Short mmCIF file of C-alpha atoms in Angstrom, two decimals:
data_model
loop_
_atom_site.label_atom_id
_atom_site.label_comp_id
_atom_site.label_asym_id
_atom_site.label_seq_id
_atom_site.Cartn_x
_atom_site.Cartn_y
_atom_site.Cartn_z
CA LEU A 750 31.37 -31.79 77.54
CA GLU A 751 33.96 -34.62 78.76
CA TYR A 752 34.60 -36.46 82.09
CA GLN A 753 37.52 -37.98 83.44
CA THR A 754 37.52 -40.85 85.97
CA ILE A 755 38.56 -40.41 89.49
CA GLN A 756 39.61 -43.32 91.18
CA ALA A 757 39.35 -44.29 95.06
CA MET A 758 42.49 -45.40 96.95
CA ASN A 759 41.36 -45.96 100.43
CA HIS A 760 37.57 -45.54 99.67
CA PRO A 761 36.82 -48.41 97.93
CA ASP A 762 33.05 -48.37 97.98
CA ARG A 763 32.27 -44.87 96.83
CA GLY A 764 30.98 -45.69 93.38
CA LEU A 765 31.49 -44.11 90.15
CA CYS A 766 33.68 -40.77 90.64
CA LEU A 767 34.28 -38.31 87.87
CA GLU A 768 34.95 -34.63 87.01
CA VAL A 769 33.00 -32.95 84.38
CA LEU A 770 35.15 -30.91 81.76
CA ALA A 771 34.02 -28.24 79.58
CA ARG A 772 35.60 -27.76 75.94
CA LEU A 773 35.01 -25.29 73.34
CA LYS A 774 35.48 -26.04 69.61
CA SER A 775 37.93 -23.62 67.92
CA ALA A 776 36.74 -20.72 66.04
CA ASP A 777 39.02 -21.16 63.09
CA GLY A 778 37.11 -24.53 62.19
CA ASP A 779 40.19 -26.97 62.68
CA GLY A 780 38.33 -29.10 64.88
CA ARG A 781 40.81 -28.51 67.79
CA ASP A 782 39.25 -28.34 71.17
CA MET A 783 39.91 -25.25 73.44
CA THR A 784 40.46 -25.90 77.04
CA PRO A 785 39.43 -23.68 79.82
CA LYS A 786 42.87 -22.19 80.06
CA ASP A 787 42.27 -20.99 76.42
CA PHE A 788 38.92 -19.55 76.60
CA LEU A 789 38.05 -18.87 80.45
CA PRO A 790 39.76 -15.53 80.20
CA LEU A 791 37.66 -14.35 77.23
CA ILE A 792 34.50 -15.90 78.87
CA GLU A 793 35.22 -14.00 82.18
CA ARG A 794 36.08 -10.57 80.45
CA PHE A 795 32.58 -10.67 79.02
CA GLU A 796 31.01 -11.91 82.31
CA LEU A 797 29.61 -15.04 80.74
CA SER A 798 31.27 -17.49 83.10
CA ARG A 799 27.84 -18.08 85.29
CA ARG A 800 26.14 -18.70 82.17
CA LEU A 801 28.88 -21.32 81.02
CA ASP A 802 28.74 -22.80 84.56
CA ARG A 803 24.97 -23.26 84.46
CA GLN A 804 25.08 -24.89 81.10
CA VAL A 805 27.66 -27.43 82.15
CA ILE A 806 25.51 -28.40 85.15
CA LYS A 807 22.39 -28.35 83.32
CA GLN A 808 23.55 -30.44 80.38
CA THR A 809 25.25 -33.19 82.78
CA LEU A 810 22.20 -33.42 85.07
CA CYS A 811 20.31 -33.93 82.05
CA HIS A 812 22.46 -36.59 80.70
CA LEU A 813 22.46 -38.42 84.17
CA TYR A 814 18.74 -38.02 84.20
CA ARG A 815 18.61 -39.69 80.68
CA HIS A 816 20.63 -42.65 82.22
CA PRO A 817 19.65 -43.52 85.38
CA GLU A 818 21.92 -46.58 85.76
CA VAL A 819 24.92 -44.12 85.84
CA ALA A 820 23.11 -41.65 88.24
CA SER A 821 22.53 -44.58 90.58
CA SER A 822 26.01 -45.71 90.97
CA LEU A 823 27.42 -42.11 90.91
CA GLY A 824 29.54 -41.35 94.00
CA TYR A 825 31.13 -37.96 92.99
CA CYS A 826 30.37 -35.64 90.19
CA GLY A 827 32.59 -32.97 90.15
CA PHE A 828 32.03 -29.36 88.50
CA ASN A 829 34.30 -26.69 88.23
CA LEU A 830 33.05 -23.06 89.30
CA SER A 831 34.32 -19.84 87.89
CA ARG A 832 35.02 -16.69 89.77
CA GLY A 833 31.42 -15.26 88.64
CA SER A 834 29.56 -18.23 90.16
CA LEU A 835 31.38 -17.63 93.28
CA GLN A 836 29.50 -14.29 93.50
CA ASP A 837 26.37 -15.68 92.33
CA ARG A 838 23.90 -16.10 95.33
CA THR A 839 21.19 -17.71 93.18
CA LEU A 840 23.44 -20.54 92.05
CA PRO A 841 22.14 -23.12 94.69
CA ALA A 842 18.72 -22.27 93.96
CA PHE A 843 19.42 -23.10 90.25
CA VAL A 844 21.10 -26.31 91.50
CA GLY A 845 18.29 -27.05 93.77
CA ARG A 846 15.51 -26.59 91.07
CA ALA A 847 17.67 -28.97 88.81
CA LEU A 848 17.79 -31.60 91.31
CA GLU A 849 14.22 -31.34 91.99
CA LYS A 850 13.48 -31.92 88.51
CA THR A 851 15.78 -34.69 87.83
CA HIS A 852 15.49 -36.45 91.39
CA LEU A 853 19.24 -37.09 91.47
CA ASN A 854 21.14 -37.40 94.55
CA PRO A 855 22.43 -34.22 95.71
CA ALA A 856 25.24 -35.84 97.84
CA SER A 857 26.64 -37.28 94.56
CA LEU A 858 27.44 -33.76 93.33
CA CYS A 859 30.58 -31.84 94.25
CA PHE A 860 31.14 -28.06 93.13
CA GLU A 861 34.89 -27.53 92.91
CA ILE A 862 36.02 -24.05 93.80
CA PRO A 863 39.70 -22.87 92.65
CA ALA A 864 41.98 -21.96 95.57
CA GLN A 865 43.16 -18.86 93.87
CA HIS A 866 39.65 -17.65 93.91
CA ALA A 867 38.79 -18.60 97.33
CA ILE A 868 41.70 -16.44 98.55
CA HIS A 869 40.39 -13.43 97.06
CA TYR A 870 36.72 -14.25 97.68
CA THR A 871 36.85 -16.01 100.94
CA ALA A 872 33.76 -14.55 102.48
CA GLU A 873 31.69 -15.59 99.24
CA THR A 874 33.37 -19.06 98.95
CA ARG A 875 32.36 -19.78 102.79
CA GLN A 876 28.65 -18.84 102.29
CA LEU A 877 28.44 -20.58 98.81
CA CYS A 878 29.84 -23.66 100.64
CA ARG A 879 27.08 -23.57 103.20
CA MET A 880 24.41 -22.89 100.94
CA LEU A 881 25.07 -25.72 98.73
CA GLN A 882 25.73 -28.11 101.63
CA GLN A 883 22.23 -27.17 102.88
CA ILE A 884 20.71 -28.71 99.68
CA GLY A 885 22.97 -31.66 100.25
CA CYS A 886 25.80 -31.22 97.89
CA LYS A 887 29.46 -31.37 98.53
CA THR A 888 32.08 -28.98 97.85
CA ALA A 889 35.75 -29.09 97.28
CA LEU A 890 38.85 -26.34 97.36
CA ASP A 891 40.41 -27.17 93.90
CA GLY A 892 44.31 -26.57 93.16
CA THR A 893 45.37 -26.47 96.78
CA GLY A 894 49.31 -26.27 97.76
CA THR A 895 50.74 -23.67 95.47
CA ASN A 896 50.70 -20.99 98.24
CA MET A 897 50.48 -20.73 102.01
CA GLU A 898 47.38 -19.23 102.26
CA SER A 899 45.69 -22.32 100.23
CA TYR A 900 46.76 -24.40 103.12
CA ARG A 901 45.20 -22.08 105.75
CA LEU A 902 41.80 -22.32 103.60
CA ALA A 903 42.00 -25.81 103.28
CA GLY A 904 41.63 -26.39 107.08
CA ARG A 905 39.36 -23.48 107.50
CA LEU A 906 36.74 -23.35 104.75
CA PRO A 907 33.86 -25.72 105.05
CA VAL A 908 34.67 -27.79 102.00
CA ASP A 909 34.18 -31.75 101.99
CA TYR A 910 37.06 -32.46 99.61
CA ILE A 911 40.93 -31.19 99.21
CA LYS A 912 42.27 -31.39 95.42
CA LEU A 913 45.83 -30.90 95.43
CA ALA A 914 47.13 -28.62 92.69
CA PRO A 915 48.82 -30.29 89.70
CA GLU A 916 52.10 -28.36 90.23
CA LEU A 917 52.43 -30.10 93.43
CA LEU A 918 52.01 -33.60 92.08
CA ASP A 919 54.71 -32.63 89.30
CA ARG A 920 58.04 -34.42 89.83
CA LEU A 921 56.56 -35.75 93.02
CA HIS A 922 59.42 -38.26 93.32
CA GLU A 923 62.17 -36.22 92.68
CA GLU A 924 61.38 -32.95 94.66
CA PRO A 925 61.31 -33.55 98.25
CA THR A 926 59.60 -30.29 99.24
CA HIS A 927 56.78 -31.48 96.98
CA LEU A 928 56.22 -34.48 98.84
CA VAL A 929 56.61 -32.83 102.39
CA MET A 930 53.92 -30.23 101.09
CA ALA A 931 51.45 -32.89 99.76
CA GLU A 932 52.08 -34.66 103.16
CA ALA A 933 51.08 -31.56 104.89
CA LEU A 934 47.69 -31.18 103.00
CA GLN A 935 47.04 -34.82 103.99
CA ARG A 936 47.45 -34.15 107.49
CA ILE A 937 45.26 -30.99 107.36
CA ALA A 938 42.49 -33.24 105.89
CA ASN A 939 42.77 -36.04 108.40
CA ALA A 940 42.60 -33.27 111.17
CA THR A 941 39.63 -31.58 109.77
CA GLY A 942 37.67 -34.71 108.19
CA LYS A 943 38.23 -33.82 104.67
CA ILE A 944 39.14 -36.12 101.81
CA THR A 945 41.93 -35.63 99.59
CA ILE A 946 42.29 -35.95 95.85
CA ALA A 947 45.29 -35.87 94.11
CA THR A 948 45.12 -34.48 90.64
CA SER A 949 47.55 -35.08 87.42
CA VAL A 950 48.73 -38.44 88.61
CA GLU A 951 50.35 -39.42 85.51
CA ASN A 952 52.44 -42.63 86.19
CA ASP A 953 52.94 -45.50 88.45
CA ILE A 954 55.85 -43.37 90.42
CA ALA A 955 53.48 -40.69 91.37
CA ARG A 956 50.67 -43.16 92.14
CA ARG A 957 52.83 -45.20 94.47
CA ARG A 958 54.06 -41.78 96.22
CA VAL A 959 50.31 -40.64 96.95
CA GLN A 960 49.35 -44.21 98.00
CA THR A 961 52.13 -43.98 100.44
CA LEU A 962 50.85 -40.59 101.84
CA GLY A 963 47.34 -41.91 102.34
CA ILE A 964 45.76 -39.71 99.66
CA HIS A 965 42.14 -41.03 99.27
CA PHE A 966 41.57 -40.48 95.54
CA ILE A 967 43.75 -39.98 92.54
CA GLN A 968 42.85 -38.45 88.95
CA GLY A 969 44.99 -38.27 85.95
CA ARG A 970 46.03 -40.26 82.89
CA ARG A 971 47.37 -43.09 84.89
CA VAL A 972 43.68 -43.56 85.82
CA GLY A 973 42.11 -42.30 82.75
CA ALA A 974 42.18 -39.92 79.98
CA PRO A 975 39.08 -37.45 79.49
CA ARG A 976 36.43 -38.97 77.21
CA PRO A 977 33.16 -37.44 75.89
CA LEU A 978 30.31 -37.11 78.25
CA ARG A 979 27.90 -38.97 75.69
CA GLU A 980 29.85 -42.04 75.99
CA LEU A 981 29.05 -42.42 79.66
CA VAL A 982 26.12 -44.72 79.71
CA GLY A 983 25.04 -47.96 81.09
CA ALA A 984 23.39 -50.97 79.96
CA THR A 985 19.79 -50.24 80.33
CA GLY A 986 17.37 -47.75 78.59
CA ASN A 987 17.16 -44.29 78.13
CA ARG A 988 14.48 -41.52 79.06
CA SER A 989 13.74 -38.27 77.93
CA ALA A 990 14.95 -35.39 80.19
CA GLY A 991 12.64 -32.25 81.02
CA ALA A 992 13.93 -28.81 80.62
CA ILE A 993 16.05 -27.42 83.37
CA ALA A 994 15.41 -23.81 83.73
#
């Protein structure tokens, strides 16, 4: 597991914000990490995506439990959900049990749902958002802005965050249409009380652009590159985490 820091632009008191990222070691033994783009099609083909999502959640919550000084400062911890998890009605109960065992703040956890999946599984997405919010967690619509349907869902789905698609941020300073599209999403967020996160902010030019638009948070190598989750520790002690079923 890795994590990537998310920086507040207009919400300076939100605490430590980050997204948890899953990586797999290459099977050929060359030590290369495989990104979700590489391994998710195979994982989903063999219907293992739900198990993967639960492992990521479990291991992250155990890490946070072992490092309470990190957990206490956490404002946003994002988890990517697969298509399989969207159809898993038992996922909220699993998260709820994990929170009971670790005593972590549910409001600091955010479950990110890809817009491409939400378009095809809108009813399931809406139900999952409400069930997760009932136990105190947050939800986000990830990868928004690549098609018109994602704009509609950004306004209508009961999510707390809207994450702008990397494609929208690409060449933001050179493509006037990208700027207009990003501005439209920010207006939707303002009108519906949601918070925006611009992903893949890679340079100072893009950072200044999204700041001008009023985007609330930014993520990308301009903020920080992904780092191993094991390095996310504080200055105080360590405690043993119990098993999360």
